[in-house]
PDB file of C-alpha atoms in Angstrom:
ATOM      1  CA  MET L   1      70.797  85.829  84.544  1.00  0.00           C
ATOM      2  CA  ALA L   2      70.641  82.266  85.810  1.00  0.00           C
ATOM      3  CA  ALA L   3      68.369  81.386  88.727  1.00  0.00           C
ATOM      4  CA  HIS L   4      69.774  79.259  91.542  1.00  0.00           C
ATOM      5  CA  PRO L   5      68.174  77.330  94.386  1.00  0.00           C
ATOM      6  CA  GLY L   6      67.086  79.428  97.323  1.00  0.00           C
ATOM      7  CA  GLY L   7      65.794  82.339  95.273  1.00  0.00           C
ATOM      8  CA  LEU L   8      69.227  83.918  94.729  1.00  0.00           C
ATOM      9  CA  THR L   9      70.459  85.020  91.339  1.00  0.00           C
ATOM     10  CA  ALA L  10      73.970  84.898  89.919  1.00  0.00           C
ATOM     11  CA  LEU L  11      74.714  88.114  88.060  1.00  0.00           C
ATOM     12  CA  ALA L  12      77.509  88.574  85.536  1.00  0.00           C
ATOM     13  CA  PRO L  13      79.284  91.944  85.459  1.00  0.00           C
ATOM     14  CA  SER L  14      77.837  94.448  83.007  1.00  0.00           C
ATOM     15  CA  PRO L  15      79.337  97.572  81.405  1.00  0.00           C
ATOM     16  CA  ALA L  16      79.798 100.456  83.827  1.00  0.00           C
ATOM     17  CA  GLY L  17      76.977 102.900  84.237  1.00  0.00           C
ATOM     18  CA  THR L  18      75.119 102.130  87.464  1.00  0.00           C
ATOM     19  CA  LYS L  19      76.702 105.162  89.075  1.00  0.00           C
ATOM     20  CA  SER L  20      77.730 108.106  86.900  1.00  0.00           C
ATOM     21  CA  GLY L  21      81.498 108.530  86.765  1.00  0.00           C
ATOM     22  CA  ALA L  22      82.370 105.230  88.464  1.00  0.00           C
ATOM     23  CA  ALA L  23      84.573 102.631  86.802  1.00  0.00           C
ATOM     24  CA  VAL L  24      83.207 100.004  89.202  1.00  0.00           C
ATOM     25  CA  SER L  25      79.872 100.048  90.992  1.00  0.00           C
ATOM     26  CA  VAL L  26      78.731  97.236  93.289  1.00  0.00           C
ATOM     27  CA  ARG L  27      75.401  97.294  95.107  1.00  0.00           C
ATOM     28  CA  GLY L  28      74.033  94.766  97.577  1.00  0.00           C
ATOM     29  CA  LEU L  29      76.427  92.013  96.498  1.00  0.00           C
ATOM     30  CA  ILE L  30      75.728  88.666  98.143  1.00  0.00           C
ATOM     31  CA  ARG L  31      77.677  85.491  97.483  1.00  0.00           C
ATOM     32  CA  SER L  32      77.187  82.126  99.190  1.00  0.00           C
ATOM     33  CA  PHE L  33      78.827  78.708  99.004  1.00  0.00           C
ATOM     34  CA  GLY L  34      76.306  76.139 100.161  1.00  0.00           C
ATOM     35  CA  THR L  35      74.909  77.435 103.442  1.00  0.00           C
ATOM     36  CA  LYS L  36      77.939  79.674 104.094  1.00  0.00           C
ATOM     37  CA  SER L  37      77.492  83.370 103.295  1.00  0.00           C
ATOM     38  CA  VAL L  38      80.790  84.838 102.040  1.00  0.00           C
ATOM     39  CA  LEU L  39      79.710  88.318 100.901  1.00  0.00           C
ATOM     40  CA  ASP L  40      76.820  89.915 102.756  1.00  0.00           C
ATOM     41  CA  GLY L  41      75.483  93.021 101.019  1.00  0.00           C
ATOM     42  CA  VAL L  42      78.691  94.676  99.781  1.00  0.00           C
ATOM     43  CA  ASP L  43      78.497  98.182  98.269  1.00  0.00           C
ATOM     44  CA  LEU L  44      81.634  99.518  96.573  1.00  0.00           C
ATOM     45  CA  ASP L  45      82.555 102.186  94.023  1.00  0.00           C
ATOM     46  CA  ILE L  46      85.928 102.626  92.334  1.00  0.00           C
ATOM     47  CA  ALA L  47      86.571 105.767  90.302  1.00  0.00           C
ATOM     48  CA  PRO L  48      88.380 105.695  86.936  1.00  0.00           C
ATOM     49  CA  GLY L  49      92.114 105.591  87.600  1.00  0.00           C
ATOM     50  CA  GLU L  50      91.662 104.986  91.331  1.00  0.00           C
ATOM     51  CA  PHE L  51      93.819 102.382  93.095  1.00  0.00           C
ATOM     52  CA  VAL L  52      91.919 100.539  95.831  1.00  0.00           C
ATOM     53  CA  ALA L  53      93.500  97.929  98.100  1.00  0.00           C
ATOM     54  CA  LEU L  54      91.285  95.298  99.714  1.00  0.00           C
ATOM     55  CA  LEU L  55      92.433  93.964 103.096  1.00  0.00           C
ATOM     56  CA  GLY L  56      90.881  91.365 105.352  1.00  0.00           C
ATOM     57  CA  PRO L  57      91.513  88.089 107.172  1.00  0.00           C
ATOM     58  CA  SER L  58      91.527  84.802 105.275  1.00  0.00           C
ATOM     59  CA  GLY L  59      88.027  83.673 104.372  1.00  0.00           C
ATOM     60  CA  CYS L  60      86.444  87.145 104.637  1.00  0.00           C
ATOM     61  CA  GLY L  61      85.483  87.248 100.937  1.00  0.00           C
ATOM     62  CA  LYS L  62      88.300  89.268  99.320  1.00  0.00           C
ATOM     63  CA  SER L  63      88.990  86.873  96.457  1.00  0.00           C
ATOM     64  CA  THR L  64      85.272  86.144  96.096  1.00  0.00           C
ATOM     65  CA  LEU L  65      84.623  89.852  95.511  1.00  0.00           C
ATOM     66  CA  LEU L  66      87.449  90.048  92.977  1.00  0.00           C
ATOM     67  CA  ARG L  67      86.191  86.981  91.125  1.00  0.00           C
ATOM     68  CA  ALA L  68      82.686  88.451  91.050  1.00  0.00           C
ATOM     69  CA  LEU L  69      84.029  91.627  89.415  1.00  0.00           C
ATOM     70  CA  ALA L  70      85.971  89.485  86.938  1.00  0.00           C
ATOM     71  CA  GLY L  71      82.874  87.427  86.064  1.00  0.00           C
ATOM     72  CA  LEU L  72      84.551  84.222  87.244  1.00  0.00           C
ATOM     73  CA  ASP L  73      81.993  83.081  89.813  1.00  0.00           C
ATOM     74  CA  HIS L  74      79.188  81.662  87.699  1.00  0.00           C
ATOM     75  CA  ASP L  75      78.781  78.546  89.855  1.00  0.00           C
ATOM     76  CA  VAL L  76      78.108  80.298  93.182  1.00  0.00           C
ATOM     77  CA  ARG L  77      74.837  81.514  94.650  1.00  0.00           C
ATOM     78  CA  GLY L  78      74.409  85.232  94.822  1.00  0.00           C
ATOM     79  CA  SER L  79      72.562  88.436  94.071  1.00  0.00           C
ATOM     80  CA  GLY L  80      73.287  92.114  93.675  1.00  0.00           C
ATOM     81  CA  VAL L  81      74.256  94.540  90.932  1.00  0.00           C
ATOM     82  CA  ILE L  82      77.783  94.723  89.494  1.00  0.00           C
ATOM     83  CA  SER L  83      78.864  97.292  86.922  1.00  0.00           C
ATOM     84  CA  VAL L  84      82.387  97.154  85.459  1.00  0.00           C
ATOM     85  CA  PRO L  85      84.124  98.491  82.324  1.00  0.00           C
ATOM     86  CA  ASP L  86      84.283  96.528  79.095  1.00  0.00           C
ATOM     87  CA  ARG L  87      88.017  95.826  79.346  1.00  0.00           C
ATOM     88  CA  VAL L  88      88.978  93.973  82.531  1.00  0.00           C
ATOM     89  CA  SER L  89      92.256  92.130  83.198  1.00  0.00           C
ATOM     90  CA  VAL L  90      93.151  89.868  86.119  1.00  0.00           C
ATOM     91  CA  VAL L  91      96.564  89.116  87.649  1.00  0.00           C
ATOM     92  CA  PHE L  92      96.749  86.226  90.126  1.00  0.00           C
ATOM     93  CA  GLN L  93      99.371  85.227  92.717  1.00  0.00           C
ATOM     94  CA  ASP L  94     100.404  82.442  90.358  1.00  0.00           C
ATOM     95  CA  SER L  95     101.488  83.914  87.008  1.00  0.00           C
ATOM     96  CA  ARG L  96      99.531  81.134  85.244  1.00  0.00           C
ATOM     97  CA  LEU L  97     101.840  81.108  82.231  1.00  0.00           C
ATOM     98  CA  LEU L  98     101.470  78.303  79.702  1.00  0.00           C
ATOM     99  CA  PRO L  99     104.707  76.287  80.060  1.00  0.00           C
ATOM    100  CA  TRP L 100     104.585  75.086  76.452  1.00  0.00           C
ATOM    101  CA  ASP L 101     104.443  78.620  74.970  1.00  0.00           C
ATOM    102  CA  SER L 102     107.021  81.370  74.722  1.00  0.00           C
ATOM    103  CA  VAL L 103     106.910  84.624  76.682  1.00  0.00           C
ATOM    104  CA  LEU L 104     105.542  86.404  73.602  1.00  0.00           C
ATOM    105  CA  GLY L 105     102.953  83.690  73.051  1.00  0.00           C
ATOM    106  CA  ASN L 106     101.785  83.969  76.646  1.00  0.00           C
ATOM    107  CA  VAL L 107     101.403  87.741  76.407  1.00  0.00           C
ATOM    108  CA  THR L 108      99.426  87.612  73.154  1.00  0.00           C
ATOM    109  CA  LEU L 109      97.202  84.729  74.321  1.00  0.00           C
ATOM    110  CA  GLY L 110      93.627  85.551  73.356  1.00  0.00           C
ATOM    111  CA  VAL L 111      94.479  88.914  71.766  1.00  0.00           C
ATOM    112  CA  ARG L 112      92.795  89.080  68.371  1.00  0.00           C
ATOM    113  CA  GLU L 113      94.000  92.458  67.078  1.00  0.00           C
ATOM    114  CA  HIS L 114      96.291  92.440  64.036  1.00  0.00           C
ATOM    115  CA  ASP L 115      99.020  94.335  65.919  1.00  0.00           C
ATOM    116  CA  ALA L 116      99.041  91.937  68.893  1.00  0.00           C
ATOM    117  CA  GLY L 117     102.729  91.117  68.462  1.00  0.00           C
ATOM    118  CA  ALA L 118     103.824  94.748  68.401  1.00  0.00           C
ATOM    119  CA  ARG L 119     101.647  95.566  71.406  1.00  0.00           C
ATOM    120  CA  ALA L 120     103.034  92.581  73.308  1.00  0.00           C
ATOM    121  CA  ARG L 121     106.630  93.639  72.629  1.00  0.00           C
ATOM    122  CA  LYS L 122     105.813  97.139  73.861  1.00  0.00           C
ATOM    123  CA  ALA L 123     104.218  95.725  77.026  1.00  0.00           C
ATOM    124  CA  LEU L 124     107.222  93.466  77.660  1.00  0.00           C
ATOM    125  CA  ALA L 125     109.534  96.465  77.286  1.00  0.00           C
ATOM    126  CA  GLU L 126     107.421  98.351  79.831  1.00  0.00           C
ATOM    127  CA  VAL L 127     107.915  95.584  82.404  1.00  0.00           C
ATOM    128  CA  GLY L 128     111.650  95.345  81.716  1.00  0.00           C
ATOM    129  CA  LEU L 129     111.634  92.174  79.615  1.00  0.00           C
ATOM    130  CA  ALA L 130     112.537  93.490  76.179  1.00  0.00           C
ATOM    131  CA  GLY L 131     114.527  90.839  74.333  1.00  0.00           C
ATOM    132  CA  ARG L 132     113.022  87.948  76.316  1.00  0.00           C
ATOM    133  CA  GLU L 133     110.162  87.319  73.877  1.00  0.00           C
ATOM    134  CA  LYS L 134     111.449  83.876  72.845  1.00  0.00           C
ATOM    135  CA  ALA L 135     112.239  82.688  76.380  1.00  0.00           C
ATOM    136  CA  TRP L 136     110.242  79.850  77.967  1.00  0.00           C
ATOM    137  CA  PRO L 137     108.475  80.338  81.328  1.00  0.00           C
ATOM    138  CA  HIS L 138     110.777  77.838  83.094  1.00  0.00           C
ATOM    139  CA  GLN L 139     113.748  80.030  82.156  1.00  0.00           C
ATOM    140  CA  LEU L 140     112.328  82.964  84.135  1.00  0.00           C
ATOM    141  CA  SER L 141     112.531  83.779  87.836  1.00  0.00           C
ATOM    142  CA  GLY L 142     109.329  84.152  89.855  1.00  0.00           C
ATOM    143  CA  GLY L 143     109.532  87.924  89.591  1.00  0.00           C
ATOM    144  CA  GLU L 144     110.058  87.752  85.832  1.00  0.00           C
ATOM    145  CA  GLN L 145     107.066  85.443  85.471  1.00  0.00           C
ATOM    146  CA  GLN L 146     104.905  87.989  87.289  1.00  0.00           C
ATOM    147  CA  ARG L 147     106.259  90.687  84.965  1.00  0.00           C
ATOM    148  CA  VAL L 148     105.043  88.595  82.033  1.00  0.00           C
ATOM    149  CA  ALA L 149     101.642  88.298  83.735  1.00  0.00           C
ATOM    150  CA  LEU L 150     101.515  92.094  84.077  1.00  0.00           C
ATOM    151  CA  ALA L 151     102.478  92.498  80.418  1.00  0.00           C
ATOM    152  CA  ARG L 152      99.715  90.061  79.452  1.00  0.00           C
ATOM    153  CA  SER L 153      97.246  92.289  81.321  1.00  0.00           C
ATOM    154  CA  LEU L 154      98.598  95.548  79.896  1.00  0.00           C
ATOM    155  CA  VAL L 155      98.454  94.399  76.288  1.00  0.00           C
ATOM    156  CA  ARG L 156      94.668  94.437  76.616  1.00  0.00           C
ATOM    157  CA  GLU L 157      94.695  98.111  77.720  1.00  0.00           C
ATOM    158  CA  PRO L 158      92.402  97.366  80.678  1.00  0.00           C
ATOM    159  CA  GLN L 159      90.080  99.953  82.151  1.00  0.00           C
ATOM    160  CA  LEU L 160      90.014  97.819  85.302  1.00  0.00           C
ATOM    161  CA  LEU L 161      92.937  95.771  86.634  1.00  0.00           C
ATOM    162  CA  LEU L 162      92.087  93.153  89.257  1.00  0.00           C
ATOM    163  CA  ALA L 163      95.089  91.832  91.184  1.00  0.00           C
ATOM    164  CA  ASP L 164      94.704  88.921  93.612  1.00  0.00           C
ATOM    165  CA  GLU L 165      97.823  88.932  95.828  1.00  0.00           C
ATOM    166  CA  PRO L 166     100.084  89.119  92.758  1.00  0.00           C
ATOM    167  CA  PHE L 167     103.291  89.509  94.797  1.00  0.00           C
ATOM    168  CA  GLY L 168     102.497  87.153  97.674  1.00  0.00           C
ATOM    169  CA  ALA L 169     104.860  84.391  96.507  1.00  0.00           C
ATOM    170  CA  LEU L 170     107.846  86.684  95.831  1.00  0.00           C
ATOM    171  CA  ASP L 171     110.806  87.360  98.095  1.00  0.00           C
ATOM    172  CA  ALA L 172     110.893  90.688  99.942  1.00  0.00           C
ATOM    173  CA  LEU L 173     113.353  92.481  97.633  1.00  0.00           C
ATOM    174  CA  THR L 174     111.621  91.359  94.437  1.00  0.00           C
ATOM    175  CA  ARG L 175     108.308  92.373  95.968  1.00  0.00           C
ATOM    176  CA  ILE L 176     109.532  95.927  96.609  1.00  0.00           C
ATOM    177  CA  ARG L 177     110.775  96.174  93.017  1.00  0.00           C
ATOM    178  CA  MET L 178     107.406  94.935  91.736  1.00  0.00           C
ATOM    179  CA  HIS L 179     105.645  97.586  93.809  1.00  0.00           C
ATOM    180  CA  GLY L 180     107.623 100.287  92.007  1.00  0.00           C
ATOM    181  CA  LEU L 181     106.943  98.688  88.631  1.00  0.00           C
ATOM    182  CA  LEU L 182     103.211  98.451  89.295  1.00  0.00           C
ATOM    183  CA  GLN L 183     103.098 102.095  90.388  1.00  0.00           C
ATOM    184  CA  ASP L 184     104.836 103.163  87.174  1.00  0.00           C
ATOM    185  CA  LEU L 185     102.533 101.044  85.001  1.00  0.00           C
ATOM    186  CA  VAL L 186      99.386 102.318  86.695  1.00  0.00           C
ATOM    187  CA  ALA L 187     100.598 105.923  86.334  1.00  0.00           C
ATOM    188  CA  ALA L 188     101.203 105.343  82.607  1.00  0.00           C
ATOM    189  CA  HIS L 189      98.008 103.451  81.763  1.00  0.00           C
ATOM    190  CA  ARG L 190      95.590 104.818  84.399  1.00  0.00           C
ATOM    191  CA  PRO L 191      93.297 101.814  84.870  1.00  0.00           C
ATOM    192  CA  ALA L 192      91.130 101.540  87.937  1.00  0.00           C
ATOM    193  CA  VAL L 193      92.800  98.941  90.193  1.00  0.00           C
ATOM    194  CA  LEU L 194      91.503  96.595  92.875  1.00  0.00           C
ATOM    195  CA  LEU L 195      94.384  94.895  94.702  1.00  0.00           C
ATOM    196  CA  VAL L 196      93.650  92.039  97.114  1.00  0.00           C
ATOM    197  CA  THR L 197      96.398  91.731  99.723  1.00  0.00           C
ATOM    198  CA  HIS L 198      97.071  90.562 103.277  1.00  0.00           C
ATOM    199  CA  ASP L 199      99.921  93.054 103.635  1.00  0.00           C
ATOM    200  CA  VAL L 200      98.998  96.343 105.342  1.00  0.00           C
ATOM    201  CA  ASP L 201     102.296  97.988 104.349  1.00  0.00           C
ATOM    202  CA  GLU L 202     101.794  96.961 100.712  1.00  0.00           C
ATOM    203  CA  ALA L 203      98.301  98.453 100.748  1.00  0.00           C
ATOM    204  CA  ILE L 204      99.554 101.757 102.189  1.00  0.00           C
ATOM    205  CA  ALA L 205     102.445 101.938  99.716  1.00  0.00           C
ATOM    206  CA  LEU L 206     100.270 101.417  96.643  1.00  0.00           C
ATOM    207  CA  ALA L 207      96.660 102.456  97.199  1.00  0.00           C
ATOM    208  CA  ASP L 208      94.711 105.705  97.035  1.00  0.00           C
ATOM    209  CA  ARG L 209      92.122 104.113  99.294  1.00  0.00           C
ATOM    210  CA  ILE L 210      92.055 101.021 101.507  1.00  0.00           C
ATOM    211  CA  VAL L 211      88.951  98.929 102.149  1.00  0.00           C
ATOM    212  CA  VAL L 212      88.855  96.387 104.986  1.00  0.00           C
ATOM    213  CA  LEU L 213      86.474  93.467 104.524  1.00  0.00           C
ATOM    214  CA  ASP L 214      85.324  91.545 107.585  1.00  0.00           C
ATOM    215  CA  GLN L 215      82.870  88.637 107.633  1.00  0.00           C
ATOM    216  CA  GLY L 216      81.617  89.494 104.172  1.00  0.00           C
ATOM    217  CA  ARG L 217      80.990  93.177 104.843  1.00  0.00           C
ATOM    218  CA  ILE L 218      82.999  96.359 104.399  1.00  0.00           C
ATOM    219  CA  ALA L 219      84.105  97.271 107.926  1.00  0.00           C
ATOM    220  CA  THR L 220      86.530 100.142 107.332  1.00  0.00           C
ATOM    221  CA  VAL L 221      87.415 102.519 104.494  1.00  0.00           C
ATOM    222  CA  ARG L 222      90.487 104.746 104.750  1.00  0.00           C
ATOM    223  CA  PRO L 223      91.945 107.167 102.181  1.00  0.00           C
ATOM    224  CA  VAL L 224      95.731 107.183 101.801  1.00  0.00           C
ATOM    225  CA  PRO L 225      97.011 110.755 101.282  1.00  0.00           C
ATOM    226  CA  GLU L 226     100.045 111.068  99.001  1.00  0.00           C
ATOM    227  CA  PRO L 227     102.478 112.079 101.812  1.00  0.00           C
ATOM    228  CA  ILE L 228     101.559 108.919 103.721  1.00  0.00           C
ATOM    229  CA  ARG L 229     101.809 106.723 100.616  1.00  0.00           C
ATOM    230  CA  ALA L 230     105.258 108.166  99.862  1.00  0.00           C
ATOM    231  CA  SER L 231     106.317 107.754 103.531  1.00  0.00           C
ATOM    232  CA  ALA L 232     106.933 111.517 103.739  1.00  0.00           C
ATOM    233  CA  ASP L 233     104.506 111.725 106.667  1.00  0.00           C
ATOM    234  CA  ALA L 234     105.973 109.184 109.097  1.00  0.00           C
ATOM    235  CA  ALA L 235     103.540 109.953 111.905  1.00  0.00           C
ATOM    236  CA  GLY L 236     100.539 109.755 109.575  1.00  0.00           C
ATOM    237  CA  HIS L 237     101.868 106.521 108.059  1.00  0.00           C
ATOM    238  CA  GLU L 238     102.216 104.867 111.461  1.00  0.00           C
ATOM    239  CA  ALA L 239      98.802 106.109 112.629  1.00  0.00           C
ATOM    240  CA  LEU L 240      97.119 104.700 109.517  1.00  0.00           C
ATOM    241  CA  ARG L 241      99.012 101.429 109.864  1.00  0.00           C
ATOM    242  CA  ARG L 242      97.883 101.025 113.481  1.00  0.00           C
ATOM    243  CA  ASP L 243      94.314 101.919 112.525  1.00  0.00           C
ATOM    244  CA  LEU L 244      94.245  99.276 109.791  1.00  0.00           C
ATOM    245  CA  LEU L 245      95.834  96.620 111.979  1.00  0.00           C
ATOM    246  CA  ALA L 246      93.248  97.338 114.663  1.00  0.00           C
ATOM    247  CA  ALA L 247      90.495  96.946 112.054  1.00  0.00           C
ATOM    248  CA  LEU L 248      92.025  93.567 111.219  1.00  0.00           C
ATOM    249  CA  GLY L 249      92.109  92.583 114.884  1.00  0.00           C
ATOM    250  CA  VAL L 250      95.910  92.735 115.099  1.00  0.00           C
ATOM    251  CA  GLU L 251      97.786  94.699 117.746  1.00  0.00           C
ATOM    252  CA  ALA L 252     100.662  96.712 116.287  1.00  0.00           C
ATOM    253  CA  THR L 253     104.001  96.419 118.107  1.00  0.00           C
ATOM    254  CA  ALA L 254     106.663  99.083 118.288  1.00  0.00           C
ATOM    255  CA  GLY L 255     109.080  98.984 115.389  1.00  0.00           C
ATOM    256  CA  HIS L 256     106.805  96.762 113.248  1.00  0.00           C
TER     257      HIS L 256
END
């Protein structure tokens, strides 16, 4: 642990175990940039295989929390206890593919196992890109690039998948298709998932539980029952949507 000015300590994630049975356990997490406090004593647990969506206005600390779980915030001031699994993968809004490497090369990047190529081909088949192994990133659409990013995460068999607005730059139709793909992949691989999103409808469609972050603190937590997630309970879906929008300080309008 590295000490920082002001008496705060930056903690890297450690293997899960702080709370029995939890894939992710966060206690008293504080993160600051200069004099600005971004996370202010966050406590959060995510069970193995649970899909949690994180909502909140811009600047509330959503991406900061995700980066803390990923161990990508070494240069910020902070304290608290973070416990995560050994195998963690991150998917960002930008696919972050290396333009000078093939699709297969991007998926196997950093994978040391002897069967990396076979595992990458399997992952590409799972995301609907079988046969595109030799393609270059510039030859792919935005949706296809995000599929490659998902394959790159899956090839590592993550116990925790962190997704920072991975579909935010996609058009509406491609986004809906990616929702279905992500649901299928999560059902097959069963990682714990933390999805950062600004989209209330996306959160309801995908998550088992929705957490609303406001001014660096968890303000609201709502479970999403299966009938609501599948839109089989229209009244329950609309009630939850209005509740979440209210928590975000947005007034829902009829028909939206």
